[in-house]
Short mmCIF file of C-alpha atoms in Angstrom, two decimals:
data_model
loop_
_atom_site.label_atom_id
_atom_site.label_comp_id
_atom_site.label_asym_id
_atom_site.label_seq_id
_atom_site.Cartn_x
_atom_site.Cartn_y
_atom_site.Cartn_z
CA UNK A 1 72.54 161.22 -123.48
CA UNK A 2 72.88 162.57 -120.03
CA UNK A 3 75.45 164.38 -118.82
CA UNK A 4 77.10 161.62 -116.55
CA UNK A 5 76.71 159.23 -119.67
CA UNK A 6 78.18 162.01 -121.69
CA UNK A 7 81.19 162.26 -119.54
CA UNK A 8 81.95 158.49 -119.17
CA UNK A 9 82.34 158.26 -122.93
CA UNK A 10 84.41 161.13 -123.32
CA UNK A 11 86.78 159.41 -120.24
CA UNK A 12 86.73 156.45 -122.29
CA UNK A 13 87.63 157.90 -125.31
CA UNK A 14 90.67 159.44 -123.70
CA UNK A 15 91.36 156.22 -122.49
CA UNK A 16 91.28 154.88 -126.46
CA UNK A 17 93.35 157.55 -127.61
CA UNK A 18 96.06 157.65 -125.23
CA UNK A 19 98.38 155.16 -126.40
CA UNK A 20 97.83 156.53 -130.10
CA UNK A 21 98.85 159.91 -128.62
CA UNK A 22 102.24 157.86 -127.01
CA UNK A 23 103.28 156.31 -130.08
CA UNK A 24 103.15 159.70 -131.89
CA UNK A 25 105.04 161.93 -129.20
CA UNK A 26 107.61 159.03 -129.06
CA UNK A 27 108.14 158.32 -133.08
CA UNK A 28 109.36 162.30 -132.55
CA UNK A 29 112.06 161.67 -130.79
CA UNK A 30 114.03 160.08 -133.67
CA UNK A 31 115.49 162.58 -135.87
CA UNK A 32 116.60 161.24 -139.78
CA UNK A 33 120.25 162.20 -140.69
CA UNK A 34 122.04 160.96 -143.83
CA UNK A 35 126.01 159.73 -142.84
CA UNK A 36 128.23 161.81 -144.54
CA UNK A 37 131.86 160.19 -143.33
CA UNK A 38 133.16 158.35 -140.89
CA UNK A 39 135.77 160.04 -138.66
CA UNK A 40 136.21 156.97 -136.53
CA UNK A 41 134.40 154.13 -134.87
CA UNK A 42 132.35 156.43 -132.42
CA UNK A 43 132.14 159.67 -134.32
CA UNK A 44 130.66 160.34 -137.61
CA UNK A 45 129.68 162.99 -139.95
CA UNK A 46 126.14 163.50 -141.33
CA UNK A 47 123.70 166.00 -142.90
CA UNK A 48 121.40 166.82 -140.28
CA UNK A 49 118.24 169.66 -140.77
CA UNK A 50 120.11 170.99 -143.88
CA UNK A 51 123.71 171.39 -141.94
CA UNK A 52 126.94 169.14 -141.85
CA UNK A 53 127.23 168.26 -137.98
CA UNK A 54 129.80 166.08 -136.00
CA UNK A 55 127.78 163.17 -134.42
CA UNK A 56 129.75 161.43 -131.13
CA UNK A 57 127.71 158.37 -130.62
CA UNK A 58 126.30 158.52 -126.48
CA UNK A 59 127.79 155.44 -123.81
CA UNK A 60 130.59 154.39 -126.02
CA UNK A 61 133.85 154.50 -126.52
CA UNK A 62 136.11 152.87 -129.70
CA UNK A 63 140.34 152.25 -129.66
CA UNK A 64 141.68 155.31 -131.54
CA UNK A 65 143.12 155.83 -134.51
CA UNK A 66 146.30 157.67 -135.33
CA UNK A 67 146.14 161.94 -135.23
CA UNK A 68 149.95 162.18 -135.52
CA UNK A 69 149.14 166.70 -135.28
CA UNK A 70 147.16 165.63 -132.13
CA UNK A 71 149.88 163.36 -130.67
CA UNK A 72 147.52 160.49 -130.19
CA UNK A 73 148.48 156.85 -131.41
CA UNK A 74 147.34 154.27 -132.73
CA UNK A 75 145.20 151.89 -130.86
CA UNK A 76 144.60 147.61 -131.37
CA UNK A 77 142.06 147.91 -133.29
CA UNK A 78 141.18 151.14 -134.15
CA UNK A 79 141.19 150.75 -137.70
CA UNK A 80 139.10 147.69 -136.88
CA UNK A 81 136.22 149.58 -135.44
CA UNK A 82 136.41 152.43 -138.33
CA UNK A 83 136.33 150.55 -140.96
CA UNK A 84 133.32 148.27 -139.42
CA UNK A 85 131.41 152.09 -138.72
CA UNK A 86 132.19 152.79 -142.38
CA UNK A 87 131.15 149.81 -144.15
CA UNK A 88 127.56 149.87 -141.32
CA UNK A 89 126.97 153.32 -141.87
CA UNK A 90 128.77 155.46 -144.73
CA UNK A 91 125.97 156.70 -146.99
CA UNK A 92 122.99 155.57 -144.97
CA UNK A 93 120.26 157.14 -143.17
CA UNK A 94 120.03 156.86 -140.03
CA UNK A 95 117.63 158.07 -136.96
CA UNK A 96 119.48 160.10 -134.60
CA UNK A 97 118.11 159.96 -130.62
CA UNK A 98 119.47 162.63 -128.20
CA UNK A 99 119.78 162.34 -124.25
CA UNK A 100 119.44 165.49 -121.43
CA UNK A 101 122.63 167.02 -122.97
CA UNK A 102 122.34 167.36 -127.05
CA UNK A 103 125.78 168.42 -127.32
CA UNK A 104 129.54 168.47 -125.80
CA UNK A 105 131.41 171.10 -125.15
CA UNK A 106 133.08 170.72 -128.59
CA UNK A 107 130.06 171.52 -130.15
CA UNK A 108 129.44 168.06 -131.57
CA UNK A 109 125.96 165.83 -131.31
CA UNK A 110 125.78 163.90 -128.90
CA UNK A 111 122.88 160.99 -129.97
CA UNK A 112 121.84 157.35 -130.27
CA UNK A 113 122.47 156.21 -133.48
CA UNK A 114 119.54 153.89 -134.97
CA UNK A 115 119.79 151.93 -138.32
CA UNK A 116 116.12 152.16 -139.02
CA UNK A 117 113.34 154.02 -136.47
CA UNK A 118 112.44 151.72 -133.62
CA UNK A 119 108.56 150.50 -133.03
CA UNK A 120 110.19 150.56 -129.23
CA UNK A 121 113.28 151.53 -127.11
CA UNK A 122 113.12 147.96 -125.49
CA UNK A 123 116.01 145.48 -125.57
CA UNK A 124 115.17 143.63 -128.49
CA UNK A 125 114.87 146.42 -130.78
CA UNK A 126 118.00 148.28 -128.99
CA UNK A 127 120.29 144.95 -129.39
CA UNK A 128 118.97 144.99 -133.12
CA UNK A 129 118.87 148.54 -134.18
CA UNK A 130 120.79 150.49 -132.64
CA UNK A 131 124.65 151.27 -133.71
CA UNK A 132 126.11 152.32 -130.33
CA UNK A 133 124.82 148.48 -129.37
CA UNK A 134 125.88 147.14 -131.84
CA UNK A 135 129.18 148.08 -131.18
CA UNK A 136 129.64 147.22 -127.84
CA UNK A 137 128.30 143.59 -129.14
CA UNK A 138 130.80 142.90 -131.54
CA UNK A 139 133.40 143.93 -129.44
CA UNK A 140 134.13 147.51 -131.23
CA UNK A 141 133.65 149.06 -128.71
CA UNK A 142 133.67 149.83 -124.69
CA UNK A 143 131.06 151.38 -121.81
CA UNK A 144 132.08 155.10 -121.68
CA UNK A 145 129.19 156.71 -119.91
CA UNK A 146 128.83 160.53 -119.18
CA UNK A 147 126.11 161.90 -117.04
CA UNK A 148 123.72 162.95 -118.08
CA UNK A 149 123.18 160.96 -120.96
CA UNK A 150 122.77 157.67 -119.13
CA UNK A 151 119.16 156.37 -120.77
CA UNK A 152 120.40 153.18 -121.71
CA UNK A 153 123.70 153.02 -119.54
CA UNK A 154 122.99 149.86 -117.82
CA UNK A 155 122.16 148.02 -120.68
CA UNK A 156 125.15 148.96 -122.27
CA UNK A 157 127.21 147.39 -119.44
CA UNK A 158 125.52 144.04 -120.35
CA UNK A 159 126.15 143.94 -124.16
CA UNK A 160 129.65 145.34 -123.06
CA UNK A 161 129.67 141.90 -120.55
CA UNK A 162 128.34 139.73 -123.38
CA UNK A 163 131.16 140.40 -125.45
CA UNK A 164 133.91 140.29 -123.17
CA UNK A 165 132.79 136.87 -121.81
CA UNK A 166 132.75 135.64 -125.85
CA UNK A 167 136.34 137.33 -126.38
CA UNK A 168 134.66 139.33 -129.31
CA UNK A 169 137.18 142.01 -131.08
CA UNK A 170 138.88 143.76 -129.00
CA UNK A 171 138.04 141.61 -126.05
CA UNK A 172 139.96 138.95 -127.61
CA UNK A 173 143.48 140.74 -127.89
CA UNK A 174 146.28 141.57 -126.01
CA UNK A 175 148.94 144.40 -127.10
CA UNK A 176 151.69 142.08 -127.56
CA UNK A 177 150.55 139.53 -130.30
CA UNK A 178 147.17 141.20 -131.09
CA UNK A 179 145.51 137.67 -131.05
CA UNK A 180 145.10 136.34 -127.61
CA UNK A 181 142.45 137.37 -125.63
CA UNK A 182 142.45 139.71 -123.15
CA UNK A 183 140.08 139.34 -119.80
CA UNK A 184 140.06 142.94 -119.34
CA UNK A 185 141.61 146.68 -119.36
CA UNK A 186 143.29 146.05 -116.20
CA UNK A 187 145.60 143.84 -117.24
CA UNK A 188 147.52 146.30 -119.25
CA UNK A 189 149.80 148.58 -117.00
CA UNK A 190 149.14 151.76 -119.57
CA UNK A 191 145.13 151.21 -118.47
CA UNK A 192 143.47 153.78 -116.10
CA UNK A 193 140.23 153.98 -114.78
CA UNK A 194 137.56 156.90 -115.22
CA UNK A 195 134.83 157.92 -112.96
CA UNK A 196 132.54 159.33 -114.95
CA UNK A 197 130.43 160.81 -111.85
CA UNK A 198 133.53 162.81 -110.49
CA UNK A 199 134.98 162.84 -114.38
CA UNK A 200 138.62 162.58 -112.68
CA UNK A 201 140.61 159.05 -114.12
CA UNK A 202 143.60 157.17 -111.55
CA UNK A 203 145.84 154.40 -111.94
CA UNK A 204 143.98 151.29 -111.22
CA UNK A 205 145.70 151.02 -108.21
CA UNK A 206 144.37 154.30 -106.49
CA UNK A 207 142.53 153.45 -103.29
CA UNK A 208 140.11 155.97 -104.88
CA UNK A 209 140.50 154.40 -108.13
CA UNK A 210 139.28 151.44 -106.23
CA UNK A 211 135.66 152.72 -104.60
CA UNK A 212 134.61 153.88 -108.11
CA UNK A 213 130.99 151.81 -108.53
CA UNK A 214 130.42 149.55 -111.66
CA UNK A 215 128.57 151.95 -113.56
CA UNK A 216 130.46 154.59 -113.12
CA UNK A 217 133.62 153.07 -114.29
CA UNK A 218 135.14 153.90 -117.78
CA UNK A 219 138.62 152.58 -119.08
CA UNK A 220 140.93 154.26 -120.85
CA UNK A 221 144.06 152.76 -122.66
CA UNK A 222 145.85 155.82 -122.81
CA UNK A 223 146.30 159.07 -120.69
CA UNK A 224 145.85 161.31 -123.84
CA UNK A 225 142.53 159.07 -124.58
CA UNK A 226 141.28 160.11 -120.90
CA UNK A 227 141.96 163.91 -121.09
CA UNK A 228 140.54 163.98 -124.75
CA UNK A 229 137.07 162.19 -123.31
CA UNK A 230 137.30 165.51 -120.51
CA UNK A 231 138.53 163.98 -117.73
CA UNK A 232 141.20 165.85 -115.33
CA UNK A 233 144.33 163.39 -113.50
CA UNK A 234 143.59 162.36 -109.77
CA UNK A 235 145.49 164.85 -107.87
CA UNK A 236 146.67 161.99 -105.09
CA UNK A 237 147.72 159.39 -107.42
CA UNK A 238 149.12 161.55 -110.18
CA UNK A 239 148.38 159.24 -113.48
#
């Protein structure tokens, strides 16, 4: 074999192996974890490399439930989405997928939570694997998105669509009854809106409240629910 002929079939080779070599630095990037306990719909416990860590799932955001010490209230349907996280993942193993930051500034996880390890990170498999999805399309859930951990932002705003346009969970209540459905956040005067570029939160009535962009908007139900998600009060409208 001559050198030229030698060289073409090590190119090809390369060629051969590359997606193998793909596949194997991607199938890394999902870390297994065994669920401890729930704490609520969005934040679990688990046993991860030999320690107990605090896992807040990435892009979403479930009601809260009552931490009378903490002075936070109850939420429609809270309970709802804890219970649905316990009975989905209490127990389990899971496969835990981490973004540009790997944790908050409480010292918690920050990660994707899969069900079982994904053959891709493509729709399909997201809609069907993934628990932070899975959320969002049963209604447990809504969009919070935090730079940097924006991989799969956008497609989070569609499941998040999806449901509201079906009324699913809490799409389809209102505070008063807790049955009727609810078009969206706005319509509740105790709502405010996040910008989760700036990481300030307004009335929705601020004329700066107002130019925030669609995927940079996160909704809060309560003021304590902003500041405990890190975001400081607009200093013109004063929420």
């Amino acid at each position: 074999m001559n050198l030229i002929s030698k060289n073409r079939f090590i190119f090809l080779l390369l060629l051969l192996l590359l997606p193998f070599s793909f596949a194997f630095s991607g199938n890394q990037q999902f870390t297994p974890a065994r669920v401890v306990s729930i704490a609520d719909g969005d934040t679990i416990h688990v046993l991860f490399n030999g320690k107990n860590e605090r896992v807040r799932m990435i892009g979403v955001n479930t009601p809260e439930i009552a931490h009378p010490e903490l002075g936070i209230k109850e939420q429609p349907y809270g309970q709802a989405a804890q219970k649905y996280t316990t009975s989905a993942l209490k127990g389990r193993k899971v496969f835990l997928e981490f973004d540009v930051e790997k944790r908050d500034k409480y010292g918690r996880l920050l990660a994707y939570v899969w069900l079982e390890k994904p053959a891709s990170t493509r729709e399909p498999e997201v809609r069907k694997k993934m628990f932070n999805a899975i959320l969002l399309q049963n209604g447990y859930a809504q969009v919070m998105t935090v730079p940097p951990n924006v991989k799969y932002a956008d497609l989070f705003v569609k499941l998040q669509r999806e449901a509201r346009n079906q009324n699913k969970g809490l799409w389809g209540i209102t505070e008063k009854t807790g049955t009727s459905r609810v078009s969206s956040p706005t319509v509740s005067k105790k709502s405010y809106l996040g910008n989760s570029n700036s990481r300030k939160f307004h009335y929705p009535s601020c004329k700066w409240a107002q130019k925030i962009s669609p995927s940079h908007r996160v909704w809060f139900n309560s003021r304590e629910q902003a500041i405990k998600a890190g975001y400081d009060p607009c200093k013109v409208c004063r929420p």
